[in-house]
mmCIF file of C-alpha atoms in Angstrom:
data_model
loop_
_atom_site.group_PDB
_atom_site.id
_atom_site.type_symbol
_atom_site.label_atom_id
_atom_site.label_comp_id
_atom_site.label_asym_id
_atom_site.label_seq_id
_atom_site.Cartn_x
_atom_site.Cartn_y
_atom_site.Cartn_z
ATOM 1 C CA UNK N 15 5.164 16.843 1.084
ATOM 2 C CA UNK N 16 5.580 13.756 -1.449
ATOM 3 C CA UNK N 17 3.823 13.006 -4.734
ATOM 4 C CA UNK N 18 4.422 10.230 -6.753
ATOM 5 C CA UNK N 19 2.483 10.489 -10.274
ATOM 6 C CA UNK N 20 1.975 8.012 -12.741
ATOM 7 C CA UNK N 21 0.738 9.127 -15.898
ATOM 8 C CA UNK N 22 -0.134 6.047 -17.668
ATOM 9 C CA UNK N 23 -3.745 5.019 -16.879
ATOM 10 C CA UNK N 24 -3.624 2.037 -18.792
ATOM 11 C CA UNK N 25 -0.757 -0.179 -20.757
ATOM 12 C CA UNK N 26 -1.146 -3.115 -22.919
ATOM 13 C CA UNK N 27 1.568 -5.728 -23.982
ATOM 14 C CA UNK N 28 2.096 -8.344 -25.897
ATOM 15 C CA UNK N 29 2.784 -11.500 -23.596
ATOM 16 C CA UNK N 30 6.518 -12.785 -23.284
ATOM 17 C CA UNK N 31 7.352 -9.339 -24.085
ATOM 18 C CA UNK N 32 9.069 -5.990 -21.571
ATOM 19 C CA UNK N 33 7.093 -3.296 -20.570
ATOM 20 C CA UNK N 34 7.814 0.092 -18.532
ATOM 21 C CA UNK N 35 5.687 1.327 -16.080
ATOM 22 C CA UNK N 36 6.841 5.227 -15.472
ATOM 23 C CA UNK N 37 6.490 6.773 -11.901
ATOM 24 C CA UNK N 38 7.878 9.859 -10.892
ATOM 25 C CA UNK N 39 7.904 11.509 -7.918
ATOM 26 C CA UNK N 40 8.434 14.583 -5.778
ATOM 27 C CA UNK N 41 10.081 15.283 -2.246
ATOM 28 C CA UNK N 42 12.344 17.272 -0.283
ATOM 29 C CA UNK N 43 13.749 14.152 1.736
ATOM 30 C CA UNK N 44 17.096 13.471 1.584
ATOM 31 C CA UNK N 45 16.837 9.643 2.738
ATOM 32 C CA UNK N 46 13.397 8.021 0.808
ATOM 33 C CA UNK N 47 12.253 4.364 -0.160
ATOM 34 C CA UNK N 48 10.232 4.312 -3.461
ATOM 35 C CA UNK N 49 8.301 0.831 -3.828
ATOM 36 C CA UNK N 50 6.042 -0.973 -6.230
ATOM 37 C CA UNK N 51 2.791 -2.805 -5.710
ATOM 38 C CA UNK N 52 0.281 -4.838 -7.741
ATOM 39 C CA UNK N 53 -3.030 -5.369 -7.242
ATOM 40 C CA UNK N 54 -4.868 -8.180 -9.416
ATOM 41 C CA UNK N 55 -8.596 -7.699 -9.875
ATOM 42 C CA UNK N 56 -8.963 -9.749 -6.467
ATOM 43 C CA UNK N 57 -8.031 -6.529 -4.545
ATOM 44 C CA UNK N 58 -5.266 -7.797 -2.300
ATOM 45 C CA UNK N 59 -2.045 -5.586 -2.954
ATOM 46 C CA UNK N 60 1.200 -7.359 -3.404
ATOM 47 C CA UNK N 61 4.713 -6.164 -2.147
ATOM 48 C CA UNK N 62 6.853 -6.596 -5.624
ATOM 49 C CA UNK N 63 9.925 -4.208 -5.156
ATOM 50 C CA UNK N 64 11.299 -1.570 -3.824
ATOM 51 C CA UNK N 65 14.408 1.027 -4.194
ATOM 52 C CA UNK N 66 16.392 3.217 -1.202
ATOM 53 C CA UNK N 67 17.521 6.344 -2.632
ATOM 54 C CA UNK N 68 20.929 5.746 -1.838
ATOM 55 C CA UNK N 69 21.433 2.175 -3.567
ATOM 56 C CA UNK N 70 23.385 3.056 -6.438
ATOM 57 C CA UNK N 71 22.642 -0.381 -7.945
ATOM 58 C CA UNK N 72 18.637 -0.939 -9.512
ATOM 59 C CA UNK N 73 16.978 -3.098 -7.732
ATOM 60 C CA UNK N 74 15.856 -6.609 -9.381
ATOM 61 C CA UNK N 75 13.460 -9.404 -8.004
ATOM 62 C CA UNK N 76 13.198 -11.985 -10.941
ATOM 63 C CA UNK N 77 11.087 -10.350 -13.603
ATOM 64 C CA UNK N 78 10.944 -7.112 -11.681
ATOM 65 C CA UNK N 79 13.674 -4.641 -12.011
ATOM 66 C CA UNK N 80 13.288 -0.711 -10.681
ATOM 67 C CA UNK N 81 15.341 1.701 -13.596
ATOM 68 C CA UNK N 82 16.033 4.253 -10.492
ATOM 69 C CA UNK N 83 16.789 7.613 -12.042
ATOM 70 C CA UNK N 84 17.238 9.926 -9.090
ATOM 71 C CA UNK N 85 18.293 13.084 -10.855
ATOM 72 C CA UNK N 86 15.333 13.061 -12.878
ATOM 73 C CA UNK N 87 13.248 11.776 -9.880
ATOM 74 C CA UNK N 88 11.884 8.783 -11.671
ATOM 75 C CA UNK N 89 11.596 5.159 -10.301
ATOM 76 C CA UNK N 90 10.128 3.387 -13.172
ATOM 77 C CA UNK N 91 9.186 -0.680 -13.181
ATOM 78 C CA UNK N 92 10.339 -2.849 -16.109
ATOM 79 C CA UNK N 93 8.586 -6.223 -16.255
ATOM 80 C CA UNK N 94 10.138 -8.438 -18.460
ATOM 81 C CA UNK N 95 9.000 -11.427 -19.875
ATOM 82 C CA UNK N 96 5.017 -10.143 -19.688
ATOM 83 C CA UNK N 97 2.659 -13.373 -18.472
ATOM 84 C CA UNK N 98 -1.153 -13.389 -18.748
ATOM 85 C CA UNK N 99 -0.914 -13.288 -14.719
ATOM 86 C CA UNK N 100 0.756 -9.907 -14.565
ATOM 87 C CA UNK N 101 -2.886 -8.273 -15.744
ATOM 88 C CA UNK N 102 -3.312 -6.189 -12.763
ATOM 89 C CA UNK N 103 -3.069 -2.313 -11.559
ATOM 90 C CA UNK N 104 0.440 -1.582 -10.453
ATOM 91 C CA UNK N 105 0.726 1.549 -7.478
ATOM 92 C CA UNK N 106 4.412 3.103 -6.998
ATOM 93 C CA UNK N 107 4.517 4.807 -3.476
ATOM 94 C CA UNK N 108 7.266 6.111 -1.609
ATOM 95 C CA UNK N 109 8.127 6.839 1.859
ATOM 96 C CA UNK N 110 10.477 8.755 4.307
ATOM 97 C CA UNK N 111 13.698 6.410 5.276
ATOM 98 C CA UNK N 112 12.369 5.947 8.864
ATOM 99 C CA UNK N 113 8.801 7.686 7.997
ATOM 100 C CA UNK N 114 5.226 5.653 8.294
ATOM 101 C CA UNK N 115 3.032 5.947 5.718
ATOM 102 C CA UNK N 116 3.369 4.827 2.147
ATOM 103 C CA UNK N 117 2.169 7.656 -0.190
ATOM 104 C CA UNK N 118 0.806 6.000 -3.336
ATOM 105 C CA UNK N 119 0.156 6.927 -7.197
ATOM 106 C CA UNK N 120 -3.022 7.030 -8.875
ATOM 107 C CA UNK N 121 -1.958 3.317 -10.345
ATOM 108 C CA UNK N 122 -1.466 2.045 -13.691
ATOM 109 C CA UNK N 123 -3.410 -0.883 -15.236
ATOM 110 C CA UNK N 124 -1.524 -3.360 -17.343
ATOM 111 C CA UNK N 125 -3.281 -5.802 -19.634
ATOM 112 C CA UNK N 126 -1.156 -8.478 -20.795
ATOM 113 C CA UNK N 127 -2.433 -9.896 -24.510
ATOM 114 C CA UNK N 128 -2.183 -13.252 -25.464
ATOM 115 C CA UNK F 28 5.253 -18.201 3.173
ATOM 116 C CA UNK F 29 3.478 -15.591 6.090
ATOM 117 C CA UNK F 30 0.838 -13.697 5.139
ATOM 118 C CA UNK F 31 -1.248 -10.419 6.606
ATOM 119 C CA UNK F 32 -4.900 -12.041 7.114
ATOM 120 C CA UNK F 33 -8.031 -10.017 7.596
ATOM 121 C CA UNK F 34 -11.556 -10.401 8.631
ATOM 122 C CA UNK F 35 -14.218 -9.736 7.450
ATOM 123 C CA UNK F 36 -13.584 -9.863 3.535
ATOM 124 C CA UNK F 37 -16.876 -7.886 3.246
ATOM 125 C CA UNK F 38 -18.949 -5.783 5.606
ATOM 126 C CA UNK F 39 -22.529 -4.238 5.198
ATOM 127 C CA UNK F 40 -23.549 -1.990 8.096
ATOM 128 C CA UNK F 41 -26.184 0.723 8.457
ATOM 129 C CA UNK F 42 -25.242 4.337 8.101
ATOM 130 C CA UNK F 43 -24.334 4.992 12.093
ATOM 131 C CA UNK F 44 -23.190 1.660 13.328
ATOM 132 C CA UNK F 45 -20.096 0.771 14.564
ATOM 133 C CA UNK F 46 -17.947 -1.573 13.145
ATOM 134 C CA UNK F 47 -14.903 -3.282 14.023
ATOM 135 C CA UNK F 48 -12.297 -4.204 11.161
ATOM 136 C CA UNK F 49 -9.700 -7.471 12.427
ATOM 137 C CA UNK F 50 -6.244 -7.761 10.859
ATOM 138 C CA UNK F 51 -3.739 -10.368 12.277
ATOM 139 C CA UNK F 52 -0.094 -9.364 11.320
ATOM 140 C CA UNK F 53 2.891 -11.245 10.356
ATOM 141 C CA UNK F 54 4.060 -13.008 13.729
ATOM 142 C CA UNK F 55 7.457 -10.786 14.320
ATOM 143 C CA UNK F 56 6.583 -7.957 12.647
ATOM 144 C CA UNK F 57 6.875 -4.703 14.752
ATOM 145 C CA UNK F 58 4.812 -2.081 12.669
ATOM 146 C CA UNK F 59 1.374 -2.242 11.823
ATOM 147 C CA UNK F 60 -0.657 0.162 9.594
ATOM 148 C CA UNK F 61 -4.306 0.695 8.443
ATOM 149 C CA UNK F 62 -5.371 2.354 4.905
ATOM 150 C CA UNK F 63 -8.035 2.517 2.478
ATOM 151 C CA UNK F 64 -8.882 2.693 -1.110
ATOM 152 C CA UNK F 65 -12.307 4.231 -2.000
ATOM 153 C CA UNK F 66 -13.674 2.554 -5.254
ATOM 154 C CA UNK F 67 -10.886 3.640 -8.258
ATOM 155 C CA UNK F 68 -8.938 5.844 -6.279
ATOM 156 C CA UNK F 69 -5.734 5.508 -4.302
ATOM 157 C CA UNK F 70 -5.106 4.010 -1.449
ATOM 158 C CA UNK F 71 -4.316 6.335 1.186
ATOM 159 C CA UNK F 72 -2.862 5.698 4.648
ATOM 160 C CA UNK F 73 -4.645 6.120 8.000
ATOM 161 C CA UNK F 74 -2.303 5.165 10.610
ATOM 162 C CA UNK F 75 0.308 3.374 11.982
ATOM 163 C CA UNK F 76 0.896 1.429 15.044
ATOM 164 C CA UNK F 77 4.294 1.207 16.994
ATOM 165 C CA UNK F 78 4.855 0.083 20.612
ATOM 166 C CA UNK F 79 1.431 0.126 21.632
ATOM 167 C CA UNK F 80 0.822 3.289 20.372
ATOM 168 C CA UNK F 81 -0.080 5.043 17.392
ATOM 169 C CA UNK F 82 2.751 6.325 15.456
ATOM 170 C CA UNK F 83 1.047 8.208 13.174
ATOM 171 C CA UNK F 84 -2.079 9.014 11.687
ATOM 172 C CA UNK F 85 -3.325 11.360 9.026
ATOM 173 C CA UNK F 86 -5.999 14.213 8.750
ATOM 174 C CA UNK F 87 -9.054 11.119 7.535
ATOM 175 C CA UNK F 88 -8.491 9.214 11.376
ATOM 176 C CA UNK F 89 -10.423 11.471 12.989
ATOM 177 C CA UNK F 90 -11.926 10.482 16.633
ATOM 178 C CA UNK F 91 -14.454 8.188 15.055
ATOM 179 C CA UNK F 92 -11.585 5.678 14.305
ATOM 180 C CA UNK F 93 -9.258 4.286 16.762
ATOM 181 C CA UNK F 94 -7.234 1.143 16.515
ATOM 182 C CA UNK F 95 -6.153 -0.958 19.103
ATOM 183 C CA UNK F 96 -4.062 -4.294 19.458
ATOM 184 C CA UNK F 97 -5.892 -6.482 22.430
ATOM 185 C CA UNK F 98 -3.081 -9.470 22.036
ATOM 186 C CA UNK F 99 -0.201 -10.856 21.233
ATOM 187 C CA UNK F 100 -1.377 -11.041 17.240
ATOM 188 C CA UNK F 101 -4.518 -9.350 16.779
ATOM 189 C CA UNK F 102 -4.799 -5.896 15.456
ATOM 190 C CA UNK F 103 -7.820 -4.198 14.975
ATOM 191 C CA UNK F 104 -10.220 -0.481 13.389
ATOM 192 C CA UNK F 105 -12.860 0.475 15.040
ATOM 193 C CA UNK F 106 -14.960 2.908 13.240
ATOM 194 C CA UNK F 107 -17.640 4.416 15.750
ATOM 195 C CA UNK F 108 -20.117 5.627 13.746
ATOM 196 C CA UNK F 109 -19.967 4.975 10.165
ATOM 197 C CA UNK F 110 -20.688 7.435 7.844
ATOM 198 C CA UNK F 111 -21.697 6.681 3.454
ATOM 199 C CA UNK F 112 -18.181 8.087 2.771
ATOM 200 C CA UNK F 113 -16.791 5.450 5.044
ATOM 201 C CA UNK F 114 -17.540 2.644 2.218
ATOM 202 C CA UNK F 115 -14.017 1.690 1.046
ATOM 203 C CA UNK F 116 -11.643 -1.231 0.489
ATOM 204 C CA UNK F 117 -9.631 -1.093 4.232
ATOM 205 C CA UNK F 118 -6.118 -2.853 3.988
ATOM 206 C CA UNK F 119 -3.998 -3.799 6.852
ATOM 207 C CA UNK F 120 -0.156 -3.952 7.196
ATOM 208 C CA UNK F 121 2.890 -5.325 8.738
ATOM 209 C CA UNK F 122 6.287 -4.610 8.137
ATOM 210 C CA UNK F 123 9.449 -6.054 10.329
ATOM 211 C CA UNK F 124 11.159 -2.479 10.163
ATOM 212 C CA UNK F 125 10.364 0.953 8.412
ATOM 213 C CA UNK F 126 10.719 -0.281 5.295
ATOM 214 C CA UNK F 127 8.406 -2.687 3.021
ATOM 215 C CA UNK F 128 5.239 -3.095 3.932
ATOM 216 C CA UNK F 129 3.075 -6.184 3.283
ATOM 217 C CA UNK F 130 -0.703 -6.053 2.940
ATOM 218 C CA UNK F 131 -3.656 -8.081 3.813
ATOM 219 C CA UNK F 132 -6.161 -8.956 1.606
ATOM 220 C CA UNK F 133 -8.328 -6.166 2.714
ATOM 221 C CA UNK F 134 -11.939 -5.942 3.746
ATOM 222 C CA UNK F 135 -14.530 -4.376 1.671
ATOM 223 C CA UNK F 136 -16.613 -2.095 3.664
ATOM 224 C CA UNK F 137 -19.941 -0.895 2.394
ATOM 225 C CA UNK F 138 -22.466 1.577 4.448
ATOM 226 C CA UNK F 139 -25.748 1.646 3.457
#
């Protein structure tokens, strides 16, 4: 079975500055995709990244990078550059390589201060 | 850009009615999925859709769900008789290829 765990239930920075969002997670799969979403108070949840287990590079998508740790089974997101628009819960989830079904985190809620 | 759309944003139904959640996918997407989010929990899959048939589903669809794709673009939850517990944020998604998924807006549905 996965689990993905994130144990902060709440993060505030300072805006313009970086901030880590930890996920780890658990699985007996060989071949696994571990992704991260964010959900603004609106509810809708946005696609931001995501990380194959076998890409030896981190992933980046402009302010979003992934710090991929895979011995220590962590895929942690690093937003740089903190707006006031990045105030929002953030989910990691992960999946089987050519599984379904996203399994998601409890979340993390990030409150950007001005 | 192309975006998951879903309809209703918000539902109200009595305790045993059915109701009927609408999702139109991204136009060549291939996979669809349903899941939910009860209020400050996670969101938690209940099935997917490939080739006209489900895929997937986990233990929550039970026979009182059932999803269905009548055309070309329309994808659809049925819930057949709706149960207090049912009250949850549903989201549908699309993905090209077992991979990312992208996510509607959801609809909020609340049984009273």
């Amino acid at each position: 079975a996965q689990k993905i765990t994130q144990t902060q239930p709440g993060m505030f920075v300072q805006e313009k500055e970086a901030v880590t969002l930890d996920c780890t997670y658990d699985t007996s799969d060989q071949s696994y995709g571990l992704f991260w979403y964010k959900q603004p108070s609106s509810g809708e949840m946005i696609f931001l990244i995501y990380q194959g287990s076998y890409d030896e590079q981190n992933a980046t998508e402009g302010r979003y990078s992934l710090n991929f740790q895979k011995a220590r089974k962590s895929a942690n997101l690093v937003i740089s550059a903190s707006q006031l628009g990045d105030s929002a819960m953030y989910f990691c989830a992960m999946k089987k390589e050519y599984g379904n079904k996203l399994v998601f985190g409890a979340g993390t809620i990030l409150r950007v201060k001005s | 850009e192309p975006e998951v759309t879903q309809t209703p944003s918000h539902q109200v139904t009595q305790m045993g009615q059915e109701v009927i959640l609408r999702c139109v996918p991204i136009s060549n997407h291939l996979y669809f999925y349903w899941y939910r989010q009860i209020l400050g929990q996670k969101v938690e899959f209940l099935v997917s859709f490939y080739n006209n048939e489900i895929s997937e589903k986990s233990e929550i669809f039970d026979d009182q769900f059932s999803v269905e794709r009548p055309d070309g673009s329309n994808f659809t939850l049925k819930i057949r008789s709706t149960k207090l517990e049912d009250s949850a944020m549903y989201f549908c998604a699309s993905s090209p290829r077992l991979w990312e998924q992208f996510f509607g807006p959801g609809t909020r549905l609340t049984v009273l």
